[in-house]
Short mmCIF file of C-alpha atoms and ligand atoms in Angstrom, two decimals:
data_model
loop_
_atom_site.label_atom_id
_atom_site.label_comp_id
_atom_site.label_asym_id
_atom_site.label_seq_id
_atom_site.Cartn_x
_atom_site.Cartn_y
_atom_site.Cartn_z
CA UNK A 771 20.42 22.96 18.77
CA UNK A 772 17.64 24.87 17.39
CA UNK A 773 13.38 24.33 19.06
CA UNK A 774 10.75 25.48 17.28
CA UNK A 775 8.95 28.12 19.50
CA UNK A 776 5.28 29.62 19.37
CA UNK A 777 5.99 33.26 19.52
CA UNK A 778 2.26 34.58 19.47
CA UNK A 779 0.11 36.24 16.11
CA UNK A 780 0.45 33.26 14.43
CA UNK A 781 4.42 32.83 13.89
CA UNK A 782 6.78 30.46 15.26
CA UNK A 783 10.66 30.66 14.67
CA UNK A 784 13.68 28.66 15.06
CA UNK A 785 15.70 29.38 18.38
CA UNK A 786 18.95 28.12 19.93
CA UNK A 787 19.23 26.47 22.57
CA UNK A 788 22.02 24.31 24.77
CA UNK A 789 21.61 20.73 23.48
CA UNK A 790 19.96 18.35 26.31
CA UNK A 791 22.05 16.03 27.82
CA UNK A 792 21.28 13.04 30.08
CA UNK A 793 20.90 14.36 33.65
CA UNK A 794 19.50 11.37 34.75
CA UNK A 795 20.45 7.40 34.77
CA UNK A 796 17.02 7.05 32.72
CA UNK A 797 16.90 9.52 30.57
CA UNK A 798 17.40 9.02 26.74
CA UNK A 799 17.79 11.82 24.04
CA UNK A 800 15.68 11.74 21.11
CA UNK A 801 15.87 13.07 17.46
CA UNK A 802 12.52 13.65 16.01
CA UNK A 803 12.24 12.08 12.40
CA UNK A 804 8.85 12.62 11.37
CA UNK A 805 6.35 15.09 13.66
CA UNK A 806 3.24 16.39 12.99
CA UNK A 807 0.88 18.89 14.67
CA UNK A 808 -2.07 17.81 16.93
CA UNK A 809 -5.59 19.33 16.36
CA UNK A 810 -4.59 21.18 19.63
CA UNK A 811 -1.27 23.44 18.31
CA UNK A 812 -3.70 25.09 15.23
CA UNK A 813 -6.21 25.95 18.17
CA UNK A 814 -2.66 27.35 19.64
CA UNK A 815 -1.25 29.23 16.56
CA UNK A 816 -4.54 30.52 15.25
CA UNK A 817 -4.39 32.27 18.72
CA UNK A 818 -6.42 30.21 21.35
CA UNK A 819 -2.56 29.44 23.42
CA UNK A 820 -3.57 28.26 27.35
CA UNK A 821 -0.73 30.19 28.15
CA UNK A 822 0.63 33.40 26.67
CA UNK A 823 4.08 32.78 24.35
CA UNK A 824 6.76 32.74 23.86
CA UNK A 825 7.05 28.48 24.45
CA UNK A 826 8.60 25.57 21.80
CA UNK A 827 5.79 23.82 20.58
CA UNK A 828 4.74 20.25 19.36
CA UNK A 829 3.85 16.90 21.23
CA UNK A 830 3.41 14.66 18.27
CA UNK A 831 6.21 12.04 16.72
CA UNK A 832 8.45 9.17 16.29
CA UNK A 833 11.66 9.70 16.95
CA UNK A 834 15.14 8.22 16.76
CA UNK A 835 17.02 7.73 19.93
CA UNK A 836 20.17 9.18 19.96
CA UNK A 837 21.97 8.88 23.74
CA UNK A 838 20.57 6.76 26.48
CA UNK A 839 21.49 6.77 30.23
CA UNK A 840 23.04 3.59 31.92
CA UNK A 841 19.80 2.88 33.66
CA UNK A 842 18.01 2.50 30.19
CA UNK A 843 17.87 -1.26 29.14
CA UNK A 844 14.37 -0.86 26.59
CA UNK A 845 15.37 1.03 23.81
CA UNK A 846 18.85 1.92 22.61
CA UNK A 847 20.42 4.39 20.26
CA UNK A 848 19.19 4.65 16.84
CA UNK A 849 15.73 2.80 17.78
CA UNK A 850 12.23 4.39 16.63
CA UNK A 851 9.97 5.34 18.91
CA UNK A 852 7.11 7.01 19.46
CA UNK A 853 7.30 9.71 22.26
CA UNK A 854 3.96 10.24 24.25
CA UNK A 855 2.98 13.76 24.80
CA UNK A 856 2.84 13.88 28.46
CA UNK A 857 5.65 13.11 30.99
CA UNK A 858 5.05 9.88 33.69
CA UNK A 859 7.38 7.76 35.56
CA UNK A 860 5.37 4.53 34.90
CA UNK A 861 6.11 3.50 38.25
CA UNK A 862 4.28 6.12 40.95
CA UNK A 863 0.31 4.55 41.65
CA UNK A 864 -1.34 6.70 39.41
CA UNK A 865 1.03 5.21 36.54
CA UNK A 866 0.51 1.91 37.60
CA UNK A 867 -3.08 2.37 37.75
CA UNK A 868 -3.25 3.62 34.12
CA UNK A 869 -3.27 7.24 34.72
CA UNK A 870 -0.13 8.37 33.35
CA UNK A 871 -1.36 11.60 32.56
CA UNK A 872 -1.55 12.16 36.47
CA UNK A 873 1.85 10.68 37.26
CA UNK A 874 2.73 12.33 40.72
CA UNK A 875 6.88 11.95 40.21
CA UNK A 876 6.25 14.86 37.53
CA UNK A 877 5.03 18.43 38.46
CA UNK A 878 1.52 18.39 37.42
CA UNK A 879 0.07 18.46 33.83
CA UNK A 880 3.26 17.49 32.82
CA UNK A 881 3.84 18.06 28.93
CA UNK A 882 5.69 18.66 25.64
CA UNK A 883 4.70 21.59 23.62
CA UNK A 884 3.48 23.99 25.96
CA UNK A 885 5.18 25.37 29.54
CA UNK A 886 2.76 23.43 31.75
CA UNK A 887 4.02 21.61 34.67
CA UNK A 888 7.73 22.98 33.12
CA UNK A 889 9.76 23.43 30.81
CA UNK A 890 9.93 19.81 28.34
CA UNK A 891 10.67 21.27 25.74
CA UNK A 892 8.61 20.96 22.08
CA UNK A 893 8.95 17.64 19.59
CA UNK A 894 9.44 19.80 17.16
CA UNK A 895 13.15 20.55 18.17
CA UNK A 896 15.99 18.87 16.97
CA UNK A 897 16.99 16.87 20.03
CA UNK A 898 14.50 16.11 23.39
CA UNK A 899 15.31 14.84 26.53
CA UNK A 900 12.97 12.38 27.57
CA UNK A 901 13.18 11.26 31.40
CA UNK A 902 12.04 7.83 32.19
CA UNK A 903 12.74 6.21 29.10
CA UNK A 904 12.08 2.84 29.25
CA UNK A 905 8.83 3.14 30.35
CA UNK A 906 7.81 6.31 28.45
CA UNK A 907 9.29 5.56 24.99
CA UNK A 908 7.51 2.99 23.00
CA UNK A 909 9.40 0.87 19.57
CA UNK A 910 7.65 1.53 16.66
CA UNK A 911 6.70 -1.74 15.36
CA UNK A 912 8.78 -3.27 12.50
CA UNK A 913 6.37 -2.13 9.38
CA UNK A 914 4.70 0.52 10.43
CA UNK A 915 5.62 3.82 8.56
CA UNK A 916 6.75 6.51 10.88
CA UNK A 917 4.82 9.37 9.14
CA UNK A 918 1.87 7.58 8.90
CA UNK A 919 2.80 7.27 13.20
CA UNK A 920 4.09 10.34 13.74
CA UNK A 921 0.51 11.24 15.59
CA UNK A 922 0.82 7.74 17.88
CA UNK A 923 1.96 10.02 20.25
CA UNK A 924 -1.37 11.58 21.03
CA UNK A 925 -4.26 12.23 18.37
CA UNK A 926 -4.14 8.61 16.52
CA UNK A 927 -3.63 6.53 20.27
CA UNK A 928 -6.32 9.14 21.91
CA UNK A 929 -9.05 8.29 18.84
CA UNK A 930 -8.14 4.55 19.80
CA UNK A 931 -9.63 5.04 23.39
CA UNK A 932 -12.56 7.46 22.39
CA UNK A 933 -14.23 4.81 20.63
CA UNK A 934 -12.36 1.51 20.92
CA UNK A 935 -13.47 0.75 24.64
CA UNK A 936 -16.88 1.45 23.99
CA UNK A 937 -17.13 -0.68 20.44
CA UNK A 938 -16.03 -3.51 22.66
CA UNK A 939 -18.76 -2.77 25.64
CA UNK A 940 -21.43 -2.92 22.79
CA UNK A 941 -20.37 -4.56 19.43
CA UNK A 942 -22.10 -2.66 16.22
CA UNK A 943 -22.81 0.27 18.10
CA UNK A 944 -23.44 3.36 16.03
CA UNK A 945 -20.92 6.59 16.70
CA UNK A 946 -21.31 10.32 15.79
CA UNK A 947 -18.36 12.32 15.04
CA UNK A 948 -18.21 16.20 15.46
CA UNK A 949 -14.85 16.74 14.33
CA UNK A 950 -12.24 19.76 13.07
CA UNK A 951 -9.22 18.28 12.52
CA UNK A 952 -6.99 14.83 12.66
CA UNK A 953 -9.00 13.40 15.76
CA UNK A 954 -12.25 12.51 14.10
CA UNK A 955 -10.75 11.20 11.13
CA UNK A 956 -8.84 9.10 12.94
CA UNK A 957 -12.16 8.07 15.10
CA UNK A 958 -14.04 6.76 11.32
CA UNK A 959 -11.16 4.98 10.50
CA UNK A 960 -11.14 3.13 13.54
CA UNK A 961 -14.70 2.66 14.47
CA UNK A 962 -15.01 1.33 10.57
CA UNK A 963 -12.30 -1.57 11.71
CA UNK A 964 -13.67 -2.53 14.98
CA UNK A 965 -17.27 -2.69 13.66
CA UNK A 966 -18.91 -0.14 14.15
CA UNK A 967 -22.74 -0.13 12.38
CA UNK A 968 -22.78 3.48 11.43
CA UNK A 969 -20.38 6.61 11.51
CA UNK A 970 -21.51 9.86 11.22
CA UNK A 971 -18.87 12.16 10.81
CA UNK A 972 -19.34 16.08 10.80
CA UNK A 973 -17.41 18.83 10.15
CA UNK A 974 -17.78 21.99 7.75
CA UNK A 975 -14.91 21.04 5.37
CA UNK A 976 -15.25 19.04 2.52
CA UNK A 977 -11.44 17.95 2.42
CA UNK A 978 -11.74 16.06 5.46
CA UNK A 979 -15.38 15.02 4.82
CA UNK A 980 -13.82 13.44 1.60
CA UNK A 981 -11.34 11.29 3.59
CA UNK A 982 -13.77 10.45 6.23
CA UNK A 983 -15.97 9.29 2.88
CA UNK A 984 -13.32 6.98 2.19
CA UNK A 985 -13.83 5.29 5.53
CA UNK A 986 -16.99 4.43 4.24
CA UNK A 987 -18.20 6.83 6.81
CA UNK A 988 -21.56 9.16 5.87
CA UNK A 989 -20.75 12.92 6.39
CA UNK A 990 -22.61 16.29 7.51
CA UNK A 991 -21.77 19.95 7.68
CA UNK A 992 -23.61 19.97 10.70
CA UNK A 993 -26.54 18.20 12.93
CA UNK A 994 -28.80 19.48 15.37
CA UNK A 995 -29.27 18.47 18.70
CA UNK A 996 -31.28 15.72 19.24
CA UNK A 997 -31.86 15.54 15.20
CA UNK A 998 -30.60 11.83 15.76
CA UNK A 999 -29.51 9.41 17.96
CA UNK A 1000 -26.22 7.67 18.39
CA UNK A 1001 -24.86 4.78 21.12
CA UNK A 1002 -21.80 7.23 20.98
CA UNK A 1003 -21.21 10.60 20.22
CA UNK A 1004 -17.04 12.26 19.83
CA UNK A 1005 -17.14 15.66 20.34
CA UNK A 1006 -13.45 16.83 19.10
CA UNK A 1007 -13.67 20.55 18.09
CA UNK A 1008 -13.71 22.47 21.39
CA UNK A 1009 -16.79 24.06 20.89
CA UNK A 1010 -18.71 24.02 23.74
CA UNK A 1011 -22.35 24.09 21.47
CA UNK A 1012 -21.08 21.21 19.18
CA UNK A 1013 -20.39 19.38 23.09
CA UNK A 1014 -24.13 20.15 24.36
CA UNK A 1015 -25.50 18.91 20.59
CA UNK A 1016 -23.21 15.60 20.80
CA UNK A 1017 -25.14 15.01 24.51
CA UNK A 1018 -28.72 15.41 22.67
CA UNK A 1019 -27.84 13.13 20.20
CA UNK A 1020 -27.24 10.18 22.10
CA UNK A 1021 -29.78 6.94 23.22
CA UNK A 1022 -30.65 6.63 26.45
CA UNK A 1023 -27.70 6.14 28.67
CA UNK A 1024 -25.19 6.83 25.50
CA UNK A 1025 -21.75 8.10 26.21
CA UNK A 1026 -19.95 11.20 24.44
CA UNK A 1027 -16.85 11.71 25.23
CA UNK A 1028 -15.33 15.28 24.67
CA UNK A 1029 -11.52 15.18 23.39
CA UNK A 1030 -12.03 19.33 22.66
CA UNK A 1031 -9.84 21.46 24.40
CA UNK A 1032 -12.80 23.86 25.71
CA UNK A 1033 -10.42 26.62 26.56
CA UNK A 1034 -13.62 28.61 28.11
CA UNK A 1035 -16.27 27.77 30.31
CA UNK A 1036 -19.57 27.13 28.72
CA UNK A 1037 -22.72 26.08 29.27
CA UNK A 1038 -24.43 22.06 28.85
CA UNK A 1039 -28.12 21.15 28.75
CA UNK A 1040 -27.90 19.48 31.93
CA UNK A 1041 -31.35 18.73 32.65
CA UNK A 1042 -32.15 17.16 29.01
CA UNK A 1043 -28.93 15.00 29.37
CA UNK A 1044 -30.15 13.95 33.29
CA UNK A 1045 -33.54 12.95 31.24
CA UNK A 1046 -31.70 10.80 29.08
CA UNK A 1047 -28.72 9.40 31.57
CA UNK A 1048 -25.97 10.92 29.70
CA UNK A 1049 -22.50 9.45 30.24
CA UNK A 1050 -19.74 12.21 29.63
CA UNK A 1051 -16.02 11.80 29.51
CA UNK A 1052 -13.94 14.97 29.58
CA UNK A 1053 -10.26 14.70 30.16
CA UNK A 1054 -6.68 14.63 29.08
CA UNK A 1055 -5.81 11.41 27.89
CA UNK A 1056 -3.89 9.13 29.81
CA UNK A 1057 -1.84 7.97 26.12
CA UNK A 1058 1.13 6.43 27.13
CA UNK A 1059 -1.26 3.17 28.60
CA UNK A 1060 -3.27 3.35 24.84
CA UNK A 1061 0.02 3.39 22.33
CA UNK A 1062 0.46 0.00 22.35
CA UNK A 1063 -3.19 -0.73 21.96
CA UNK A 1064 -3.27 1.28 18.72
CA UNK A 1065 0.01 0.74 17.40
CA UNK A 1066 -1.17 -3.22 17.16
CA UNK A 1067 -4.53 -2.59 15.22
CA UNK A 1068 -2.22 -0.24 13.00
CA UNK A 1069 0.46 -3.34 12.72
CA UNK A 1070 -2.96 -5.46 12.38
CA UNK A 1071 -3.57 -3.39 8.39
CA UNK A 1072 -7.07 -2.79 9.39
CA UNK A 1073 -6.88 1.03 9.61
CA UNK A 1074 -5.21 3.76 7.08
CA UNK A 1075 -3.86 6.50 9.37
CA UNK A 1076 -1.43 7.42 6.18
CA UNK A 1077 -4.69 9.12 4.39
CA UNK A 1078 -5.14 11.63 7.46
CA UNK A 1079 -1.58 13.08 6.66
CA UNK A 1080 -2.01 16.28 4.43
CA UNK A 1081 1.12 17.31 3.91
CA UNK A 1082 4.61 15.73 3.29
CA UNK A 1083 7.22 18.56 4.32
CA UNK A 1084 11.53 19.24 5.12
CA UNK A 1085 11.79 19.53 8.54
CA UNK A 1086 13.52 23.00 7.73
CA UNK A 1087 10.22 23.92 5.91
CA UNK A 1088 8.52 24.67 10.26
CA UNK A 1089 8.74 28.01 10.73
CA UNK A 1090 6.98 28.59 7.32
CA UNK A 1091 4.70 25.92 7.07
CA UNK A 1092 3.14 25.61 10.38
CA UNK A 1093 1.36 28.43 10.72
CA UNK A 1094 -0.26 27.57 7.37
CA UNK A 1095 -2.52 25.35 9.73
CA UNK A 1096 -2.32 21.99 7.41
CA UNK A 1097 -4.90 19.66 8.51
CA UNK A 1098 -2.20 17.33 9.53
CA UNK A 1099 1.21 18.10 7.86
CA UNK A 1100 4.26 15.80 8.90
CA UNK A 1101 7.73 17.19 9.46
CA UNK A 1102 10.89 15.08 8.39
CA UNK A 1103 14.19 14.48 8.13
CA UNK A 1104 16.95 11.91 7.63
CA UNK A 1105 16.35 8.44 6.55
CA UNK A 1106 12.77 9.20 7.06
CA UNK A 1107 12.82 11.45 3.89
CA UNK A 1108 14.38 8.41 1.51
ZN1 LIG B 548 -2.36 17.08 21.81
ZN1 LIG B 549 4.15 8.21 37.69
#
């Protein structure tokens, strides 16, 4: 089978590799149908990698399940699922205690698309092992559109939990957006449905600020700090000044959380944020516990993810569009292309 692999200055390229088989009683193999990038892999290709290629890339889609061990009893062959990004057992303490992203049967950090914690494998190869399947995979709801889902797997379940927690902690509360990609879009969509009184979504390009427009969001090519104040503030571009403005533009006590990855240290305005009682979240998302929470208010028809998708493209179409850095382009093949 062939896996798409990073291979540095901005190319990727098919490669062969043995198919996966099922090396464990629990394992399933999956087909990806419809996969798209996360805001992360154009960080990755435009040449910002964590670690140095070559590596097969992609942790984002819905998949069709092909093989499944004897031990599987959730999900059978030719189901639709989405795949979460990282690797957990779902049974260790961490995973029972929600942090799946920490799951201590896997080496640490765990992943698809990059070679941390070993070798996974990307989702954008054309067949992925996927240990623990019953509790990893999750079935796409009957409805919902698998390109529209393809980013369930990370960006669209990750947006859920950057604002959904906090709308629920304090009804109508007002939320900032510094965004660059899928992430923030995904955030005004979201916030719009669960009531949030204002959105203010930022971000130099006028594409996205037109579909965050749609949201009924306002828009901004930028914002200084402390300019104005926000109950929450969603810093997603991995810019460690846009992170220190998101922290002056909150009320007193506010929380920002930072879904960036800041790939170098930087500095934060520390003493202005203990003035204000800052609350900041910075982390890896724990997604495979917040797919089913955002796969329901996407069953529910009160959010559009299908707008965020940029592109429609052949799966055979990777090693030439990708690097083209789509804001979100979506991969597919088979049934998924009828
Ligand atoms: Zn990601
Ligand atoms: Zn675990």
């Amino acid at each position: 089978m062939r896996e798409l692999v990073y291979i540095g200055d901005r190319k990727v390229e098919w490669r062969e590799r043995p198919d996966p088989r099922i090396e464990s009683r629990y394992d399933a193999i999956v087909k990806p149908v419809a996969a798209t990038t996360c805001d992360v892999d154009k960080s990755i290709i435009g040449g910002r990698a964590p670690t140095p290629p070559p590596f097969a890339i992609g942790h984002e889609c819905v998949a069709e399940v092909v093989e499944t061990g004897p031990g599987v009893t959730h999900v059978g062959p030719g189901d639709l699922v989405v795949v979460p990004w990282h690797i957990s057992c779902g049974r260790c303490d961490r995973c029972r205690a929600g942090l799946t992203a920490h799951c201590r049967q896997v080496p640490r950090l765990a992943m698809f698309g990059a070679p941390i914690g070993g070798d996974w494998g990307g989702l954008f190869s054309d067949l992925v092992r996927v240990p623990y399947a019953d509790t990893m995979l999750v079935p796409l709801p009957a409805g919902l559109d698998p390109i529209a889902m393809a980013s369930a797997s990370d960006n669209f379940s990750l947006a859920w939990r950057l604002v959904a927690p906090h709308l629920q902690r304090k009804p109508g509360a007002t939320v900032l957006i510094l965004s660059r990609g899928s992430i923030g879009l995904y955030v005004c969509d979201i916030a719009r449905a669960l009531g949030a009184s204002r959105r203010l979504y930022v971000d130099p390009d006028a594409g996205r600020r037109a579909i965050a427009e749609s949201y009924g969001a306002e828009t901004a090519e930028a914002i200084e700090a402390g300019q104005q104040v926000f109950d929450i503030a969603i810093e997603s571009t991995g810019n460690t000044k846009h992170l220190a403005t998101a922290c002056c533009c909150l009320e007193p006590e506010g929380m920002c959380e930072s879904a960036g990855n800041h790939f170098i240290t930087g500095e934060l305005p520390l003493f202005q944020m203990y003035l204000n009682a800052v609350n900041l979240r910075v982390g890896r998302d724990n997604v495979r516990v917040n797919i089913p929470h955002a796969l329901d208010l996407a069953q529910s028809g009160r959010v559009d993810p299908r707008r965020i998708v940029s592109h429609v493209l052949d799966w055979e179409t990777l090693p030439e569009e990708l690097p083209k850095l789509h804001t979100k382009p979506v991969f597919v093949r088979g049934s998924v292309l009828v």
